[in-house]
Amino acid sequence: MQIVGIISGSLIIVMAFNLFLIPHEVLSSGLSGISMMLGMITPINTGLANLLLNLPLLIIGYKKLGKKFIMNSIFSVLIISVGLYIVPVIAIANDPILSSIFGGALTGLGGGIVFRCAGSTGGFDIIGMIVSRKKDFPIGVLLSGMNAVVIVISGFLFNWDAALYTLVSIYVTGKVVDAIYTDHAKLTIMIITEKGQEMREHLLTNLYRGLTIMDGVGGYSNDQRNVLITVISRYELNEVKNLITEVDPAAFVNITETIEVMGLFHRQNPS
């Protein structure tokens, strides 16, 4: 089902770009927006530009991030790049405002589906994840700053109406992704399981975050259990859910919004 979801989400993004955004010189967020820009002002096809810009980041991400997540992201980027190359650029709507809104909504829908399938569409998301693992820097602030650069460049290259349409598109995309996936930058995961040590080893092997483990007792059964607590970024949510299910499908898992984290968000290497 993950493969079907990644294919579906990626194709929705292709349709959003070539049928709504690109015909009106409206850009998407991240490296996709830069790829669209290159496709508009140079002979390079948008799909080829998207692949070439994402390739180095995906290689770096493969070494530094979860391999399953990156493989799913590579698959998504390939589908989007090939789709942008094959699907003709045709304006479905003549109104640039409507095209910005619907194009942004479709982009968010496709991106949210890919996120739910433990992948990403590449680009600035990969940059944000890599930076956040080196320093506890807010991913949302970083991505917003990089997208602001795309909007400003759009204004100078085309016109400021196009830049404002791009802003509308990026805003709608973000809202739809938040609605489909999650709008919380950081999440606290509490896992109650009878397989505490197996869960600990599996999560520490595959996850960059640290864990806190406590002993617990079932209120009804009086059985011994372990309670594992960790804080993750939004991009790791589906990966963590899959990892938990692999060890103990019957584990009780509570996922809550985290307003603020003090101290180390990433795992500290022992000295």
XYZ file of C-alpha atoms in Angstrom:
271
model
C 0.000 0.000 0.000
C 2.907 2.364 0.622
C 4.040 2.069 -2.987
C 0.522 2.760 -4.276
C 0.265 5.795 -1.991
C 3.630 7.207 -3.077
C 2.749 6.743 -6.768
C -0.685 8.336 -6.304
C 0.610 11.274 -4.277
C 3.462 11.934 -6.684
C 1.162 11.880 -9.730
C -1.218 14.317 -8.031
C 1.723 16.699 -7.606
C 2.609 16.318 -11.300
C -0.942 17.269 -12.287
C -0.886 20.246 -9.912
C 2.338 21.554 -11.426
C 1.702 21.048 -15.142
C -2.024 21.790 -15.205
C -2.390 24.594 -12.653
C 0.848 26.240 -11.514
C 3.386 26.249 -14.351
C 0.974 27.586 -17.032
C 0.543 30.748 -14.931
C 4.208 31.046 -13.877
C 3.226 30.202 -10.290
C 5.853 28.310 -8.331
C 5.601 25.632 -5.699
C 7.632 25.543 -2.508
C 11.178 24.260 -2.118
C 13.391 22.793 -4.790
C 10.299 21.992 -6.839
C 9.731 25.733 -7.175
C 13.338 26.288 -8.253
C 12.967 23.424 -10.768
C 9.829 25.049 -12.166
C 11.677 28.358 -12.400
C 14.526 26.745 -14.349
C 12.008 25.073 -16.638
C 10.419 28.446 -17.397
C 13.572 30.477 -18.094
C 15.907 27.838 -19.591
C 15.578 25.027 -22.159
C 15.895 22.462 -19.329
C 12.713 20.474 -18.713
C 11.222 20.949 -15.224
C 11.301 17.195 -14.569
C 14.988 16.921 -15.422
C 15.810 19.975 -13.295
C 13.865 18.480 -10.378
C 15.824 15.234 -10.606
C 19.224 16.923 -10.913
C 18.595 19.281 -7.975
C 17.285 16.533 -5.692
C 19.877 13.887 -6.527
C 22.746 15.247 -4.367
C 20.412 15.815 -1.404
C 18.998 12.308 -1.640
C 22.501 10.832 -1.715
C 23.447 12.816 1.410
C 20.130 11.922 3.029
C 20.703 8.216 2.351
C 23.809 8.393 4.510
C 22.384 10.552 7.274
C 18.648 9.764 7.445
C 16.568 6.606 7.589
C 17.234 4.424 4.537
C 13.607 3.397 4.122
C 12.481 7.015 4.260
C 15.068 8.062 1.677
C 14.301 5.130 -0.650
C 10.633 6.118 -0.595
C 11.660 9.733 -1.231
C 13.858 8.711 -4.176
C 10.929 6.753 -5.616
C 8.657 9.799 -5.258
C 11.203 12.178 -6.816
C 11.684 9.826 -9.785
C 7.935 9.592 -10.414
C 7.504 13.360 -10.160
C 10.492 14.047 -12.429
C 9.381 11.572 -15.109
C 5.783 12.779 -14.827
C 6.773 16.424 -15.278
C 8.764 15.399 -18.363
C 5.898 13.416 -19.925
C 2.707 15.285 -18.972
C 2.132 18.342 -21.222
C 1.804 21.791 -19.674
C -1.820 22.806 -20.238
C -3.783 25.463 -18.351
C -6.963 23.943 -16.911
C -8.161 27.298 -15.574
C -7.585 30.789 -16.942
C -7.740 32.575 -13.580
C -4.264 32.626 -11.955
C -5.740 33.013 -8.448
C -7.922 29.926 -8.803
C -5.003 28.057 -10.341
C -2.766 29.065 -7.416
C -5.326 27.867 -4.863
C -6.218 24.589 -6.557
C -2.643 23.909 -7.617
C -1.445 24.518 -4.059
C -4.215 22.334 -2.627
C -3.394 19.457 -5.002
C 0.318 19.802 -4.232
C -0.466 19.631 -0.508
C -2.748 16.637 -1.049
C -0.063 14.763 -2.973
C 2.671 15.716 -0.523
C 0.541 14.736 2.475
C -0.155 11.310 0.951
C 3.566 10.749 0.334
C 4.344 11.792 3.939
C 1.756 9.337 5.256
C 3.531 6.620 3.270
C 6.826 7.292 5.134
C 8.460 9.286 2.347
C 8.877 12.825 1.080
C 9.014 14.639 -2.232
C 12.648 15.616 -1.607
C 13.943 19.168 -1.733
C 13.926 21.491 1.252
C 12.369 18.831 3.501
C 15.570 16.772 3.234
C 17.692 19.861 3.940
C 15.542 20.682 6.972
C 15.826 17.180 8.387
C 19.605 17.056 7.953
C 20.090 20.469 9.581
C 17.736 19.613 12.462
C 19.807 16.526 13.274
C 22.984 18.565 13.574
C 21.419 21.366 15.582
C 18.051 21.645 17.277
C 16.929 24.310 14.802
C 13.189 24.671 14.113
C 12.498 22.984 10.773
C 9.453 25.175 10.149
C 11.475 28.384 10.448
C 14.168 27.013 8.148
C 11.700 25.895 5.472
C 9.803 29.186 5.648
C 13.029 31.115 5.158
C 14.035 29.054 2.127
C 10.566 29.377 0.616
C 10.717 33.140 1.121
C 13.818 33.178 -1.075
C 11.871 31.337 -3.810
C 9.074 33.929 -3.615
C 11.471 36.896 -3.834
C 13.326 35.385 -6.799
C 9.969 34.765 -8.496
C 9.098 38.442 -8.091
C 12.335 39.635 -9.686
C 12.333 37.097 -12.533
C 8.677 37.337 -13.518
C 6.530 39.946 -11.775
C 5.311 40.606 -8.265
C 1.820 39.395 -9.085
C 3.355 36.009 -9.873
C 5.295 36.173 -6.594
C 2.082 36.804 -4.640
C 0.352 33.957 -6.449
C 3.308 31.779 -5.475
C 2.864 32.863 -1.852
C -0.805 31.853 -2.012
C 0.126 28.485 -3.525
C 2.774 27.749 -0.871
C 0.419 28.781 1.943
C -2.411 26.551 0.692
C 0.021 23.658 0.177
C 1.217 23.916 3.782
C -2.316 24.014 5.186
C -3.424 20.957 3.205
C -0.300 18.983 4.189
C -0.962 19.860 7.836
C -4.582 18.712 7.542
C -3.661 15.381 5.943
C -0.495 14.616 7.878
C 0.140 16.662 11.028
C 0.629 20.345 11.759
C 2.876 19.726 14.770
C 6.601 20.228 14.212
C 7.493 17.961 17.149
C 5.572 15.076 18.675
C 5.915 13.093 21.908
C 5.494 9.328 21.550
C 4.641 7.194 24.602
C 4.802 3.432 24.009
C 3.504 0.911 26.546
C 4.648 -2.600 25.674
C 5.526 -5.978 27.132
C 8.510 -6.141 24.765
C 10.396 -3.189 26.189
C 13.969 -4.297 25.484
C 13.191 -5.478 21.958
C 11.418 -2.189 21.276
C 14.320 -0.215 22.737
C 16.916 -1.965 20.565
C 14.790 -1.707 17.426
C 14.097 2.009 17.858
C 17.668 2.920 18.789
C 18.981 0.982 15.782
C 16.651 2.675 13.284
C 15.869 6.032 14.879
C 18.122 9.013 15.506
C 16.309 10.079 18.691
C 17.041 8.962 22.235
C 14.596 7.170 24.531
C 13.532 7.215 28.149
C 12.336 3.873 29.595
C 10.241 3.426 32.728
C 8.724 0.395 34.425
C 4.950 0.089 34.510
C 2.243 -2.231 35.745
C -1.050 -2.929 33.988
C -3.886 -1.514 36.100
C -6.259 -4.350 35.220
C -3.932 -7.278 34.474
C -1.201 -6.370 36.997
C 1.340 -7.478 34.351
C 4.784 -5.864 34.124
C 5.277 -3.525 31.177
C 7.773 -0.948 29.951
C 6.909 2.630 29.074
C 9.143 4.173 26.387
C 9.026 7.908 25.720
C 10.688 9.828 22.906
C 10.257 13.114 21.035
C 10.398 13.088 17.239
C 9.947 15.483 14.328
C 6.823 15.318 12.154
C 8.793 13.716 9.332
C 9.641 10.672 11.439
C 6.086 9.882 12.554
C 5.186 7.169 10.052
C 8.628 5.597 10.273
C 8.285 5.311 14.073
C 4.763 3.868 13.820
C 6.012 1.215 11.414
C 8.981 0.390 13.671
C 6.697 -0.042 16.688
C 4.334 -2.337 14.774
C 7.241 -4.497 13.608
C 8.132 -5.344 17.224
C 4.765 -5.297 19.004
C 1.539 -4.745 17.013
C -0.383 -4.840 20.314
C 1.627 -1.987 21.916
C -0.367 0.933 23.312
C 0.934 4.121 21.667
C -0.029 7.665 22.621
C 1.037 10.485 20.264
C 0.726 14.037 21.557
C 1.636 17.531 20.404
C 4.871 18.917 21.822
C 4.866 22.678 22.280
C 8.520 23.089 23.227
C 11.583 20.936 23.868
C 14.289 21.961 26.339
C 17.625 20.194 26.318
C 18.840 17.783 23.663
C 16.261 16.917 21.009
C 18.641 14.567 19.190
C 20.492 11.553 20.535
C 23.674 12.340 22.433
C 26.631 10.142 21.609
C 28.260 8.700 24.717
C 31.684 10.162 25.445
